[in-house]
XYZ file of C-alpha atoms in Angstrom:
111
model
C -84.394 -88.560 201.611
C -85.004 -90.847 199.242
C -81.564 -91.092 197.606
C -80.091 -91.281 200.506
C -76.861 -89.417 201.434
C -74.698 -90.329 198.480
C -77.147 -89.649 196.326
C -78.009 -86.160 197.473
C -73.752 -85.543 197.229
C -73.603 -86.811 193.575
C -77.498 -84.541 193.005
C -75.286 -81.223 194.467
C -72.190 -81.868 193.253
C -73.702 -82.444 189.669
C -76.181 -79.718 189.598
C -74.488 -76.956 191.852
C -70.915 -77.180 192.271
C -69.440 -79.030 189.075
C -71.452 -76.314 186.926
C -70.909 -73.128 188.610
C -67.318 -74.339 189.075
C -66.953 -74.972 185.442
C -68.512 -71.596 184.183
C -66.394 -69.555 187.230
C -63.165 -71.062 186.029
C -63.838 -70.897 182.218
C -62.093 -68.105 180.159
C -64.264 -68.617 176.720
C -67.519 -68.002 178.358
C -68.669 -64.356 176.950
C -68.354 -61.720 179.981
C -72.932 -61.267 179.425
C -73.943 -64.404 179.137
C -71.566 -66.286 181.779
C -72.920 -63.892 184.368
C -76.204 -64.206 183.492
C -75.993 -68.037 183.699
C -74.115 -67.776 187.039
C -77.019 -65.360 188.349
C -79.344 -67.684 187.088
C -77.770 -70.836 188.946
C -76.876 -68.529 192.102
C -80.167 -68.379 192.492
C -81.844 -71.570 191.747
C -79.106 -72.772 194.352
C -80.527 -70.418 196.906
C -83.882 -71.304 196.366
C -83.361 -74.964 196.885
C -81.385 -74.020 200.223
C -83.864 -72.060 201.560
C -87.161 -73.967 200.902
C -85.446 -77.226 203.029
C -86.104 -79.451 200.048
C -83.585 -79.946 197.249
C -86.184 -80.410 193.750
C -89.399 -80.070 195.448
C -92.901 -79.406 194.430
C -91.410 -76.321 192.915
C -92.264 -77.162 189.048
C -90.840 -73.539 187.836
C -87.574 -73.548 189.684
C -86.912 -76.639 188.918
C -87.190 -76.772 185.542
C -84.730 -73.362 185.662
C -82.156 -75.186 187.322
C -81.731 -77.586 184.317
C -82.183 -75.276 181.838
C -79.044 -73.332 183.619
C -77.359 -76.352 184.229
C -77.784 -77.473 180.451
C -76.344 -73.569 179.453
C -73.521 -73.749 181.659
C -72.744 -76.818 180.668
C -73.074 -75.909 176.645
C -71.650 -72.752 177.199
C -68.232 -74.505 178.835
C -67.908 -77.210 176.321
C -64.421 -76.957 173.942
C -64.413 -75.213 170.699
C -64.316 -78.506 168.693
C -68.243 -78.692 169.567
C -68.805 -76.922 166.266
C -67.924 -76.801 163.027
C -68.085 -74.301 160.286
C -71.764 -74.380 159.108
C -70.250 -74.694 155.528
C -67.495 -77.286 156.356
C -70.354 -79.374 158.509
C -73.335 -79.139 155.347
C -69.938 -80.160 152.543
C -68.865 -83.002 155.078
C -72.844 -84.250 155.188
C -73.221 -83.888 151.441
C -69.713 -85.478 150.685
C -70.655 -89.068 152.893
C -74.243 -88.787 151.167
C -72.597 -88.946 148.139
C -70.163 -91.668 148.838
C -73.159 -93.746 150.556
C -75.106 -93.558 147.099
C -71.928 -94.423 144.646
C -71.129 -97.640 147.399
C -74.630 -98.639 147.362
C -75.842 -98.299 143.892
C -78.596 -101.296 143.363
C -77.281 -104.175 140.664
C -80.147 -104.483 138.342
C -80.458 -107.937 136.986
C -82.307 -109.069 133.483
C -85.279 -110.197 135.186
C -86.370 -107.477 136.891
């Protein structure tokens, strides 16, 4: 136990309790996607509990665990996270045109 009791509690909460709670409480996640992510999360939690070492020497399960937690977080984010593709592209181009107009180089007679 190199991280101590507080570290273990924080790690278990951040990697197991919080993502699973958000995933199960979210009504916006598609049923199939939510079922797959929860099943993978439960497998990783179960595997780490039965191995008596959280994140120890099981490279593939640890990697899957991190990916599943990231997917759970991504799927339960607010709807504000994405803008329509056309609108996002227009916003970028509008900002580039504004910057170009604002920062036009000044030519002097000696150059």
